[in-house]
Amino acid sequence: MSRNKTNIKMQLNKRLDALLRIGIKKTNANRDTRNGFNPTRYEGIHSVKTADTYRRSINIFGDFCKRIGVKEIGQIDESVVGRFVEERKSNSSWTHSKDLSAINKVLGTDYKSEQFDIEKRKQENVVHNRQILTSNSTASAARNQEALWFAHATGARRESFQSLTPGHAIRSADGIVMGFQFKEKGGRERNALILPSERQAMTLFVDRKLSEVGEDGQLVKPCDSNANPHYQRGEYAKEMYAQMLDYQSRGKDIYAGYRSTFIDEQKYQKAIEHPRYKSQYVHGYDTRICAELSQQLGHNRIEVVINSYLRK
């Protein structure tokens, strides 16, 4: 006998599919801000990676619901979600947060970790892969040097620079490569400044690649997963902060007249005017410079630059 209704796991996946907005920029999505509506919460899923992450969590949750006899989405309430969290209590707080984000997105709910006695993530407990790997690392292999140097010069994430072409280089009027246009998750585009100390070398590198692969060819070959380009991103942050300080102390423009290409002034003002940064210096770091650096890293948050990069 054929089934009249799909099982709960399929129902959850269909609900997720209905939220997909892959290829549509968030800035182009219709946004109705009347009556306190928060468009950023309900506007859908714009990133393939985010969709994949949510689907993994939803499939695990769907299997759990089937096992305990939940057959309809309407049967899912706080008690069901609480049982799911309790069964997975040995997982990290990050995993719980990820699972709840997926559930909230699909169900249109607003469950929070505190409701289920999940320890909140603390800054001091967040570990980033910005250390040199000493075991099974291939960072020293010749095949990885190009990608690691590029990550160090640009501060780019692995996922961002591997899709770059010579045509994404941003040049000054005299042909010097100043930075790159990156496409991040969700289709968001941003411009990022390269280290001034690497501009000449980067210009020669891009010019060589242009002659070899053309404007639309691959600029940087992928590196091994355990070569850890994210460590180089951390080094970029520290060096760029130091060079920004140096340029400022000498009264020079690190952007060489192209500040508007790399800095969104509205975001910059919003960052430095936050009540948290009434003092220009936090933990000894210049928050104005950190606000500029945060845009180059694609975070736009001063506290992330200070706590996750400069103080590490």
Coordinates of C-alpha atoms in Angstrom, one line a residue:
M1 CA 0.0 0.0 0.0
S2 CA 1.4 3.4 -1.0
R3 CA 2.1 6.0 1.7
N4 CA -0.1 9.1 1.6
K5 CA 2.3 11.2 3.6
T6 CA 6.0 11.7 3.5
N7 CA 8.0 10.8 6.5
I8 CA 9.2 13.5 8.9
K9 CA 12.7 13.5 7.6
M10 CA 11.4 14.2 4.0
Q11 CA 9.1 16.9 5.4
L12 CA 12.0 18.7 7.0
N13 CA 14.1 18.5 3.8
K14 CA 11.2 19.9 1.7
R15 CA 10.9 22.7 4.1
L16 CA 14.6 23.4 3.8
D17 CA 14.4 23.2 0.0
A18 CA 11.7 25.9 0.0
L19 CA 14.1 28.2 1.8
L20 CA 16.9 27.9 -0.7
R21 CA 17.9 31.2 -2.4
I22 CA 21.2 30.1 -3.9
G23 CA 22.7 32.6 -6.3
I24 CA 20.5 35.4 -5.1
K25 CA 22.3 38.1 -3.2
K26 CA 20.9 39.0 0.2
T27 CA 21.0 42.7 -0.7
N28 CA 18.7 41.9 -3.7
A29 CA 16.1 40.0 -1.6
N30 CA 12.8 41.7 -0.9
R31 CA 12.9 43.2 2.6
D32 CA 9.9 44.5 4.4
T33 CA 11.1 46.2 7.6
R34 CA 7.6 47.3 8.6
N35 CA 6.0 46.2 11.9
G36 CA 9.3 45.1 13.3
F37 CA 9.8 42.3 10.8
N38 CA 13.4 41.1 10.7
P39 CA 14.2 40.2 7.1
T40 CA 17.6 38.7 7.9
R41 CA 16.0 35.9 9.8
Y42 CA 13.5 34.8 7.2
E43 CA 14.9 35.7 3.9
G44 CA 16.1 32.2 3.1
I45 CA 19.4 30.4 2.6
H46 CA 21.8 32.0 0.1
S47 CA 24.9 29.9 0.6
V48 CA 25.5 26.3 -0.7
K49 CA 27.8 25.6 2.2
T50 CA 25.2 26.9 4.7
A51 CA 22.5 24.8 3.1
D52 CA 24.7 21.7 3.2
T53 CA 25.5 22.3 6.9
Y54 CA 21.8 22.8 7.8
R55 CA 20.8 19.7 5.8
R56 CA 23.3 17.5 7.7
S57 CA 21.8 18.7 11.0
I58 CA 18.2 18.4 9.8
N59 CA 18.8 14.8 8.6
I60 CA 20.2 13.9 12.0
F61 CA 17.2 15.6 13.7
G62 CA 14.8 13.9 11.2
D63 CA 16.2 10.5 12.0
F64 CA 15.8 11.2 15.7
C65 CA 12.2 12.3 15.2
K66 CA 11.4 9.1 13.3
R67 CA 12.8 7.0 16.0
I68 CA 10.7 8.6 18.8
G69 CA 7.5 8.5 16.7
V70 CA 7.2 12.1 15.5
K71 CA 5.4 11.9 12.2
E72 CA 4.4 15.6 11.4
I73 CA 6.3 18.9 11.6
G74 CA 3.4 20.2 13.7
Q75 CA 4.3 17.7 16.4
I76 CA 7.7 19.2 16.9
D77 CA 7.8 21.4 20.0
E78 CA 10.3 22.4 22.7
S79 CA 10.1 19.1 24.4
V80 CA 11.0 17.2 21.2
V81 CA 14.0 19.6 20.6
G82 CA 15.0 19.2 24.2
R83 CA 15.1 15.4 24.0
F84 CA 17.2 15.7 20.8
V85 CA 19.7 18.0 22.6
E86 CA 19.8 15.8 25.6
E87 CA 20.5 12.7 23.5
R88 CA 23.5 14.6 22.0
K89 CA 24.7 16.2 25.2
S90 CA 28.2 14.9 24.8
N91 CA 28.6 17.1 21.7
S92 CA 30.3 20.5 21.8
S93 CA 28.4 23.7 22.4
W94 CA 29.3 24.7 18.8
T95 CA 27.6 21.6 17.5
H96 CA 24.5 22.3 19.6
S97 CA 24.4 25.9 18.3
K98 CA 24.7 24.7 14.7
D99 CA 21.9 22.2 15.2
L100 CA 19.6 24.7 16.8
S101 CA 20.3 27.2 14.0
A102 CA 19.2 24.6 11.4
I103 CA 16.1 23.7 13.3
N104 CA 15.2 27.3 13.9
K105 CA 15.7 28.1 10.2
V106 CA 13.5 25.2 9.0
L107 CA 10.8 25.5 11.6
G108 CA 10.8 29.3 11.9
T109 CA 11.4 29.0 15.7
D110 CA 13.8 30.7 18.0
Y111 CA 15.2 28.1 20.3
K112 CA 18.3 29.1 22.2
S113 CA 21.0 27.1 23.9
E114 CA 20.1 28.5 27.3
Q115 CA 16.7 26.8 27.2
F116 CA 18.4 23.4 27.2
D117 CA 21.2 24.1 29.7
I118 CA 23.9 24.1 27.0
E119 CA 27.0 25.9 28.0
K120 CA 27.4 29.1 26.0
R121 CA 30.4 29.4 23.8
K122 CA 33.0 31.6 25.5
Q123 CA 35.7 33.5 23.6
E124 CA 38.5 31.9 25.6
N125 CA 37.1 28.4 24.7
V126 CA 37.0 29.1 20.9
V127 CA 39.9 27.4 19.2
H128 CA 41.0 28.5 15.7
N129 CA 43.3 26.7 13.4
R130 CA 45.8 29.5 13.3
Q131 CA 48.8 27.6 14.7
I132 CA 51.5 25.9 12.7
L133 CA 50.7 22.2 12.5
T134 CA 53.5 20.1 13.7
S135 CA 52.0 16.6 13.0
N136 CA 51.2 15.5 9.5
S137 CA 51.7 19.0 8.2
T138 CA 52.6 19.5 4.6
A139 CA 53.1 23.3 4.9
S140 CA 56.8 23.0 3.9
A141 CA 56.1 21.0 0.7
A142 CA 57.1 22.8 -2.4
R143 CA 53.7 22.2 -4.0
N144 CA 52.0 24.3 -1.3
Q145 CA 54.3 27.3 -1.2
E146 CA 52.5 29.4 -3.8
A147 CA 49.1 29.1 -2.0
L148 CA 50.6 29.7 1.4
W149 CA 52.4 32.8 0.2
F150 CA 49.2 34.1 -1.4
A151 CA 47.2 33.5 1.8
H152 CA 49.9 35.4 3.7
A153 CA 49.9 38.3 1.3
T154 CA 46.2 38.7 1.0
G155 CA 44.7 37.3 4.2
A156 CA 42.2 35.3 2.1
R157 CA 40.3 32.3 3.2
R158 CA 41.2 29.1 1.4
E159 CA 37.7 28.9 -0.1
S160 CA 38.0 32.5 -1.4
F161 CA 41.3 32.5 -3.1
Q162 CA 41.0 29.1 -4.8
S163 CA 38.3 30.5 -7.2
L164 CA 40.3 33.6 -8.1
T165 CA 41.5 34.5 -11.6
P166 CA 44.0 37.1 -12.7
G167 CA 41.0 39.2 -13.7
H168 CA 40.1 39.6 -10.0
A169 CA 43.2 41.7 -9.3
I170 CA 42.6 45.3 -8.4
R171 CA 45.3 47.6 -9.8
S172 CA 46.4 51.1 -9.3
A173 CA 46.6 53.6 -12.2
D174 CA 50.2 52.6 -12.8
G175 CA 49.4 48.8 -12.9
I176 CA 50.4 47.8 -9.3
V177 CA 48.3 45.1 -7.8
M178 CA 46.7 46.7 -4.7
G179 CA 44.3 43.9 -3.7
F180 CA 41.7 41.5 -5.0
Q181 CA 37.9 41.1 -5.3
F182 CA 36.9 38.1 -3.4
K183 CA 33.6 36.2 -3.6
E184 CA 32.7 34.8 -0.2
K185 CA 30.0 32.4 1.0
G186 CA 26.5 33.4 0.1
G187 CA 27.8 35.1 -3.0
R188 CA 28.9 38.2 -1.0
E189 CA 31.7 40.1 -2.7
R190 CA 34.3 42.2 -1.0
N191 CA 37.6 43.9 -1.9
A192 CA 40.7 43.2 0.2
L193 CA 44.0 45.1 0.4
I194 CA 47.2 43.0 0.1
L195 CA 50.2 43.7 2.4
P196 CA 52.0 46.8 1.0
S197 CA 55.3 44.9 1.4
E198 CA 54.0 42.3 -1.1
R199 CA 52.6 44.6 -3.8
Q200 CA 55.6 44.4 -6.2
A201 CA 55.9 40.6 -5.8
M202 CA 52.2 40.2 -6.3
T203 CA 52.2 42.3 -9.4
L204 CA 54.9 40.2 -11.0
F205 CA 53.0 37.0 -9.9
V206 CA 49.7 38.1 -11.4
D207 CA 51.4 39.3 -14.6
R208 CA 53.1 35.9 -15.0
K209 CA 49.8 34.1 -14.4
L210 CA 48.0 36.4 -16.8
S211 CA 50.4 35.3 -19.6
E212 CA 50.1 31.6 -18.6
V213 CA 46.4 31.1 -18.0
G214 CA 44.7 34.2 -19.3
E215 CA 42.4 36.6 -17.4
D216 CA 39.9 33.9 -16.5
G217 CA 42.3 31.0 -15.6
Q218 CA 43.0 29.8 -12.1
L219 CA 45.3 32.2 -10.3
V220 CA 46.4 30.0 -7.4
K221 CA 46.6 26.2 -7.2
P222 CA 44.9 24.6 -4.2
C223 CA 47.1 23.5 -1.3
D224 CA 46.8 20.4 0.8
S225 CA 44.1 20.4 3.5
N226 CA 46.7 20.0 6.2
A227 CA 49.0 22.8 4.9
N228 CA 46.9 25.2 7.0
P229 CA 46.6 28.5 5.0
H230 CA 44.5 29.8 7.8
Y231 CA 47.6 30.2 9.9
Q232 CA 48.9 32.6 7.2
R233 CA 45.6 34.5 7.4
G234 CA 46.4 35.1 11.0
E235 CA 49.9 36.3 10.2
Y236 CA 48.5 38.6 7.5
A237 CA 46.3 40.2 10.2
K238 CA 49.2 40.9 12.5
E239 CA 51.5 42.2 9.8
M240 CA 48.7 44.4 8.2
Y241 CA 48.0 45.9 11.6
A242 CA 51.7 46.7 12.1
Q243 CA 52.0 48.2 8.6
M244 CA 48.8 50.3 9.1
L245 CA 50.3 51.7 12.3
D246 CA 53.6 52.4 10.5
Y247 CA 51.9 54.2 7.6
Q248 CA 49.8 56.2 10.0
S249 CA 52.8 57.3 12.1
R250 CA 54.5 58.5 9.0
G251 CA 51.5 60.3 7.7
K252 CA 51.2 58.1 4.6
D253 CA 48.2 56.6 2.9
I254 CA 48.4 52.8 2.9
Y255 CA 45.6 52.8 0.3
A256 CA 47.6 55.0 -2.0
G257 CA 44.5 57.0 -2.9
Y258 CA 42.2 54.0 -3.2
R259 CA 40.6 54.0 0.3
S260 CA 37.1 54.0 -1.1
T261 CA 37.8 50.8 -3.0
F262 CA 38.7 48.9 0.1
I263 CA 36.8 50.7 2.9
D264 CA 33.1 51.0 3.3
E265 CA 32.9 54.2 5.3
Q266 CA 29.4 53.5 6.6
K267 CA 30.5 50.2 8.1
Y268 CA 33.6 51.8 9.4
Q269 CA 31.8 54.6 11.2
K270 CA 29.3 52.1 12.7
A271 CA 32.1 50.0 14.0
I272 CA 34.1 52.8 15.7
E273 CA 30.9 54.5 17.1
H274 CA 29.9 51.3 19.0
P275 CA 29.5 52.1 22.8
R276 CA 32.1 49.4 23.5
Y277 CA 34.8 51.5 21.8
K278 CA 34.4 54.9 23.4
S279 CA 38.1 54.6 24.1
Q280 CA 40.2 54.5 21.0
Y281 CA 42.4 51.8 22.5
V282 CA 41.3 48.4 23.7
H283 CA 43.8 45.9 25.1
G284 CA 46.4 48.3 23.7
Y285 CA 45.1 48.1 20.1
D286 CA 43.9 51.1 18.1
T287 CA 40.3 50.4 17.4
R288 CA 40.2 52.7 14.4
I289 CA 42.9 50.7 12.7
C290 CA 41.2 47.4 13.8
A291 CA 38.0 48.6 12.2
E292 CA 39.8 49.0 8.9
L293 CA 41.6 45.7 9.3
S294 CA 38.3 44.0 10.0
Q295 CA 37.0 44.9 6.6
Q296 CA 40.1 43.5 4.9
L297 CA 39.5 40.2 6.7
G298 CA 35.8 40.2 5.9
H299 CA 34.5 40.3 9.5
N300 CA 33.5 44.0 10.0
R301 CA 33.8 43.4 13.8
I302 CA 36.5 45.0 15.8
E303 CA 36.3 42.4 18.7
V304 CA 37.0 39.5 16.3
V305 CA 40.1 41.2 15.0
I306 CA 41.4 41.9 18.5
N307 CA 40.5 38.6 20.2
S308 CA 40.8 36.1 17.4
Y309 CA 43.8 37.5 15.5
L310 CA 45.9 40.1 17.2
R311 CA 45.9 38.6 20.7
K312 CA 46.5 35.1 19.6

